CSV table of C-alpha atoms in Angstrom, one decimal:
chain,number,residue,atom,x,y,z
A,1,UNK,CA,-30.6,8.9,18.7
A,2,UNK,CA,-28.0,9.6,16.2
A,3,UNK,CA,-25.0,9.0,18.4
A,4,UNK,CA,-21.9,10.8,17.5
A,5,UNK,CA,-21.9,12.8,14.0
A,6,UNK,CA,-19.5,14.3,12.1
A,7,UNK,CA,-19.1,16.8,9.6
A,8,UNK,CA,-18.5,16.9,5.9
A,9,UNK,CA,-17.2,13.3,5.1
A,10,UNK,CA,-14.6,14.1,2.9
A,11,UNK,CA,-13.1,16.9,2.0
A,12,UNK,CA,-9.8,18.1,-0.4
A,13,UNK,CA,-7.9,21.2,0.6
A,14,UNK,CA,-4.7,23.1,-0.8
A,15,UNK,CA,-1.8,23.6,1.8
A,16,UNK,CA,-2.4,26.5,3.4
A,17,UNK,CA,-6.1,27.0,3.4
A,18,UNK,CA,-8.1,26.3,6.5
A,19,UNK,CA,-11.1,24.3,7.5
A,20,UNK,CA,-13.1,23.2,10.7
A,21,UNK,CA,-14.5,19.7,11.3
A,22,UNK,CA,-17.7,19.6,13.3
A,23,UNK,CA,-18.4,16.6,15.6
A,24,UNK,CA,-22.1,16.4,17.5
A,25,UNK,CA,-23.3,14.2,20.0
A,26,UNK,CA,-26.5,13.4,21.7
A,27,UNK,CA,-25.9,11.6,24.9
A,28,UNK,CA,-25.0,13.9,26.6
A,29,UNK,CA,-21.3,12.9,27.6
A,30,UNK,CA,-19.0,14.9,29.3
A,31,UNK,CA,-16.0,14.1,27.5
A,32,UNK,CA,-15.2,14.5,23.6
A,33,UNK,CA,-12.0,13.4,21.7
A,34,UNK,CA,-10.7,14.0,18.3
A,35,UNK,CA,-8.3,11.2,17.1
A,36,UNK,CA,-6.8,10.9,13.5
A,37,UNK,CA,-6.1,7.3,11.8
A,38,UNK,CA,-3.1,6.7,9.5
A,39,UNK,CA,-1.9,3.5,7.7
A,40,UNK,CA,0.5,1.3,10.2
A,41,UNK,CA,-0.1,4.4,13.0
A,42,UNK,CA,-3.0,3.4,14.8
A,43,UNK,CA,-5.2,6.3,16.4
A,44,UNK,CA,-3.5,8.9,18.0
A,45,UNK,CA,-5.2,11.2,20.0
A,46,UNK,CA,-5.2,15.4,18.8
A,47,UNK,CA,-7.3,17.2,21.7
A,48,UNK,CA,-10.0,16.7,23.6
A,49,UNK,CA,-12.1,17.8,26.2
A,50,UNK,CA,-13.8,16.8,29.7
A,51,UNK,CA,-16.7,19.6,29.4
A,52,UNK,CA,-18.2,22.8,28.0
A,53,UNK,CA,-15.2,25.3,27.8
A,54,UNK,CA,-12.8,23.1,29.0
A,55,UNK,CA,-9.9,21.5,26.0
A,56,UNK,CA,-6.5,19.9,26.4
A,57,UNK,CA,-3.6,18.6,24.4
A,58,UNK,CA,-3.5,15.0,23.4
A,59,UNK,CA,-0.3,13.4,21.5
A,60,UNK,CA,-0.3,15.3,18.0
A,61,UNK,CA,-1.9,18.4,18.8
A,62,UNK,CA,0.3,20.8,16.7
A,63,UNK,CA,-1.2,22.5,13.6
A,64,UNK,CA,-4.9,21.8,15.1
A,65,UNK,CA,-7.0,24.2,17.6
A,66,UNK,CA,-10.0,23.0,19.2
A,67,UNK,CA,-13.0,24.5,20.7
A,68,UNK,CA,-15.9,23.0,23.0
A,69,UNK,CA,-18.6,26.1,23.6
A,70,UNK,CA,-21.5,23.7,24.0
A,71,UNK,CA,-21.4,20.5,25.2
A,72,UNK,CA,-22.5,18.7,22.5
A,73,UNK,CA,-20.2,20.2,19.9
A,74,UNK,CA,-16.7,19.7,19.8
A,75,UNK,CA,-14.6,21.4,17.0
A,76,UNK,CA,-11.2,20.7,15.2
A,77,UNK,CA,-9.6,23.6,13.1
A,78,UNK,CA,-6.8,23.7,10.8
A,79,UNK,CA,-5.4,26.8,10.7
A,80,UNK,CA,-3.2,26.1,7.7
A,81,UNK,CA,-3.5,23.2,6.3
A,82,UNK,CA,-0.4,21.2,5.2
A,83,UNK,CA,-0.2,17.6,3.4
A,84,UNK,CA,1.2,15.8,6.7
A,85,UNK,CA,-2.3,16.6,8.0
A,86,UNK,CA,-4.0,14.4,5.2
A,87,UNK,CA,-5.9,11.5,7.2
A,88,UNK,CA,-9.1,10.3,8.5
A,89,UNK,CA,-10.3,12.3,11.5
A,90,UNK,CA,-12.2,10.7,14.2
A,91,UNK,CA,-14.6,12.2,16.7
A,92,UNK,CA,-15.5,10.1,19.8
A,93,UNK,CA,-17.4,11.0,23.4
A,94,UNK,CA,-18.1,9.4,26.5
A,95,UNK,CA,-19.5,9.6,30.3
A,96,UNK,CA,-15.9,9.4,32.6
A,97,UNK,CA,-13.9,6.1,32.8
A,98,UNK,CA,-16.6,4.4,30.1
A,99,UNK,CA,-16.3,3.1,26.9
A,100,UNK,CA,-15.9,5.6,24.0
A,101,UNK,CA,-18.5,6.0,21.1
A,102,UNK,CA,-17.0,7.2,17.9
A,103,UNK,CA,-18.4,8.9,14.6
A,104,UNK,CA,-17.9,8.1,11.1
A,105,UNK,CA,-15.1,10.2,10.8
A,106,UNK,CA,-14.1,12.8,8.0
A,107,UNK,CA,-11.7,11.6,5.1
A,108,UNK,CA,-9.2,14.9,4.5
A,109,UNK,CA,-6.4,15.3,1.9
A,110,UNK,CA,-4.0,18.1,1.7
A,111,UNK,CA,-2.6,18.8,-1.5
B,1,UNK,CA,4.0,6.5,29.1
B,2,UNK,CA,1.3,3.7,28.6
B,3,UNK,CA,1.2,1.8,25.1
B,4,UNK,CA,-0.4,-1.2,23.5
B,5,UNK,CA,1.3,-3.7,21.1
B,6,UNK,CA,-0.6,-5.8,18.6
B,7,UNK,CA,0.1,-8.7,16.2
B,8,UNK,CA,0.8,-7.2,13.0
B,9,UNK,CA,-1.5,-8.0,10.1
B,10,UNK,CA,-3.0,-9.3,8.0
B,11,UNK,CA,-4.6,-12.2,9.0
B,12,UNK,CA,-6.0,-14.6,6.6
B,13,UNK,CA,-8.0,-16.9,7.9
B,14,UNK,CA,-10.5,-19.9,6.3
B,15,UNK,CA,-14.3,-19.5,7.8
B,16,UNK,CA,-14.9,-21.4,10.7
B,17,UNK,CA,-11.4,-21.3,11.6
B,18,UNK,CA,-9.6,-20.0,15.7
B,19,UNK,CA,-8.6,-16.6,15.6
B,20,UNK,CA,-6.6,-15.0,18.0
B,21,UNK,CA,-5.1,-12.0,17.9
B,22,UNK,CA,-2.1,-11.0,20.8
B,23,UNK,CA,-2.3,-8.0,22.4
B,24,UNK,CA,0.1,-6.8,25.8
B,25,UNK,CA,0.3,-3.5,27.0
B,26,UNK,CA,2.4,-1.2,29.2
B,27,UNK,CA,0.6,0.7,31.8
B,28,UNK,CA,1.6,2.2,35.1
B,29,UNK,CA,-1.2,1.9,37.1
B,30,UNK,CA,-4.6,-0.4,36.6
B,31,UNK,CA,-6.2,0.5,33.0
B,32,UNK,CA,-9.6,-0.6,31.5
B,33,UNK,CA,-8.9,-3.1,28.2
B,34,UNK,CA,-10.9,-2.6,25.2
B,35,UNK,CA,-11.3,-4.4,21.9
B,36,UNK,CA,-13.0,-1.9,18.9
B,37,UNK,CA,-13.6,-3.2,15.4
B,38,UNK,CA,-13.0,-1.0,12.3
B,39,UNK,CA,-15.9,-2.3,9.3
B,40,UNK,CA,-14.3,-0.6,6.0
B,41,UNK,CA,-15.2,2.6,5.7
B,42,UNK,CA,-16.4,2.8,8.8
B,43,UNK,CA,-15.8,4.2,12.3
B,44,UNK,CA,-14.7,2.2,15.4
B,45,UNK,CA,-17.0,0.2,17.5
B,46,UNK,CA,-16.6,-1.0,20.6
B,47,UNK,CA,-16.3,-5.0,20.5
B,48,UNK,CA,-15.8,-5.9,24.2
B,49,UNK,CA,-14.4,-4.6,27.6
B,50,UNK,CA,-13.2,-5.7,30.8
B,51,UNK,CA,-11.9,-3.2,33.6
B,52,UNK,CA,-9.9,-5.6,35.9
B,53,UNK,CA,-8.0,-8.6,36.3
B,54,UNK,CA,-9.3,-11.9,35.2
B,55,UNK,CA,-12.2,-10.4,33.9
B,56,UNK,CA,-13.1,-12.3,31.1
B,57,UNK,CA,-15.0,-9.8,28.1
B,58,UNK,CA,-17.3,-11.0,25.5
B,59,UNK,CA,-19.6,-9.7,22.4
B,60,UNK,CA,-21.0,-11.6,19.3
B,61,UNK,CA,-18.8,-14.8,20.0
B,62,UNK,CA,-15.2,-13.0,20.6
B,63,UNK,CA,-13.5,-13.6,23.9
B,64,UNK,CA,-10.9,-11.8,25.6
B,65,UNK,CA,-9.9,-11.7,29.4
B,66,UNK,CA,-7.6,-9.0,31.3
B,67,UNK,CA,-4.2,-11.1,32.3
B,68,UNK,CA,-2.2,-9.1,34.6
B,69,UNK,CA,0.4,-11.6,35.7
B,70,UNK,CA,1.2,-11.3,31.3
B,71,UNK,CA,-0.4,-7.7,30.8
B,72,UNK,CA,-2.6,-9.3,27.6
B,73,UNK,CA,-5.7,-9.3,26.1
B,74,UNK,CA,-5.6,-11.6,23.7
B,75,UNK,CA,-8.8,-11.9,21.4
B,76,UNK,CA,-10.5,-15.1,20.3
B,77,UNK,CA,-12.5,-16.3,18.8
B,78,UNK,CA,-13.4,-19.8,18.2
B,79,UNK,CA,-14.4,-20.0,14.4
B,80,UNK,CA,-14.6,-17.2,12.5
B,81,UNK,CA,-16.7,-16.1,9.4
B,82,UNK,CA,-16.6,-13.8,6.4
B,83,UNK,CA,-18.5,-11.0,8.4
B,84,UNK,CA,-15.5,-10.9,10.7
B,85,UNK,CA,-13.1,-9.0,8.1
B,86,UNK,CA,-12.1,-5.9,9.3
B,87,UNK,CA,-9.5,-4.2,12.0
B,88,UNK,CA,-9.5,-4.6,15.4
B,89,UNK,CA,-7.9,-2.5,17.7
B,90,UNK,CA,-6.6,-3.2,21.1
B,91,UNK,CA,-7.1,-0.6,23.7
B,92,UNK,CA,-6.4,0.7,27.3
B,93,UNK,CA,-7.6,3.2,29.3
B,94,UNK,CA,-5.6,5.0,32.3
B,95,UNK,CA,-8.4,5.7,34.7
B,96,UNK,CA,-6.0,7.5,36.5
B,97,UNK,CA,-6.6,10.8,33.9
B,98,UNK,CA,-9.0,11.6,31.6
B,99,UNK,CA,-10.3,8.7,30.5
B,100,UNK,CA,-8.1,8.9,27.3
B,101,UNK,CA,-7.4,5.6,25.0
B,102,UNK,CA,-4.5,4.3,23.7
B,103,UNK,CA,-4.8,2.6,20.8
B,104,UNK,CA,-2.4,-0.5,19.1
B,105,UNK,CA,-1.9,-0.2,15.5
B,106,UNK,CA,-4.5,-2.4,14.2
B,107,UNK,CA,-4.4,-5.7,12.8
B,108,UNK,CA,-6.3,-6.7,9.8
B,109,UNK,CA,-8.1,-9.8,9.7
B,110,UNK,CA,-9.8,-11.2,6.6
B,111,UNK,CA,-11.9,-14.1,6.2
B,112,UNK,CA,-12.4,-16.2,3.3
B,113,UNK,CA,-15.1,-18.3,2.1
């Protein structure tokens, strides 16, 4: 059981290219999140989703799309990549109203 | 909109010293708390819980129960050791949505020998 994964670990990018971050889970949960972490900001939430096909807007969704075609995969692009968007990126999933299980996240910077 | 204020950090502590760390929160209706605790380099794990008032949550000797008359969820902890460094995180949940969290800022706490 190897709980929530994410995909690469680290990664550098110039502004403007693109990228998609892969998150996997294998318990079967419903819903998926992708949160990223900056210094003094907390977590803020980008999208997320509450089942296959299904995505929604969290609080800093602009610059990212998402896509959830099987439930166990949830996926964050960058379309174009700019250096605001350098940060760790967390994936995280869970049954409804219960506790959320996260993944190692994915350490991007924008140059 | 529902938020979550923390103590800010860091917190330098001796081992076997109290730790608490404040947390209140702003919610409209009746949210779930959390506590998750961020290891360097690592992602967030769920520490403890509690899902209504007066419940009391606990995990690997940290304390913290669901005040509603104060809207806090303070976390203790009654003496503390090196293995405890890292960031905790305060949480809530509105169980009203979609089971979204809302994360405080963090506050660092490091341990010394």
């Amino acid at each position: 059981n190897a709980g929530v994964t994410q995909t690469p670990k680290f990664r550098v990018l110039k502004t403007g290219q693109s990228m998609t971050l892969l998150c996997a889970q294998d318990m079967n949960h419903e819903y998926m999140y992708w949160y990223r972490q900056d210094p003094g900001m907390g977590l803020r939430l980008i999208h997320y989703s509450v089942g296959e096909g299904t995505t929604a807007k969290g609080e800093v969704p602009d610059g990212y799309n998402v896509s959830r075609l099987k439930k166990q995969n949830f996926l964050l692009g960058l379309e174009s990549a700019a250096p605001s968007q350098t940060s760790v990126y967390f994936c995280a999933s869970s049954y409804r109203q219960s506790p959320l299980y996260f993944g190692p996240g994915t350490r991007l910077l924008v140059l | 909109g529902d938020s979550v204020t923390q103590m800010e950090g860091p917190v330098t502590l001796s081992e076997e010293a109290f730790l608490t760390i404040n947390c209140t929160y702003t919610a409209t209706g009746y949210p779930s708390l959390f506590w998750y605790v961020q290891y360097p380099g690592e992602g967030l794990q769920l520490l403890l819980k509690a899902t209504k008032a007066d419940d009391k949550g606990s995990n690997k000797g940290f304390e913290a129960t669901y005040r509603k008359e104060t809207t806090s969820f303070h976390l203790e902890k009654g003496s503390v050791q090196v293995s405890d460094s890292a960031v905790y995180f305060c949480a809530l949940m509105d169980l009203t949505g979609y089971s979204t969290l809302t994360f405080g800022k963090g506050t660092m706490l490091l341990v010394s020998p």
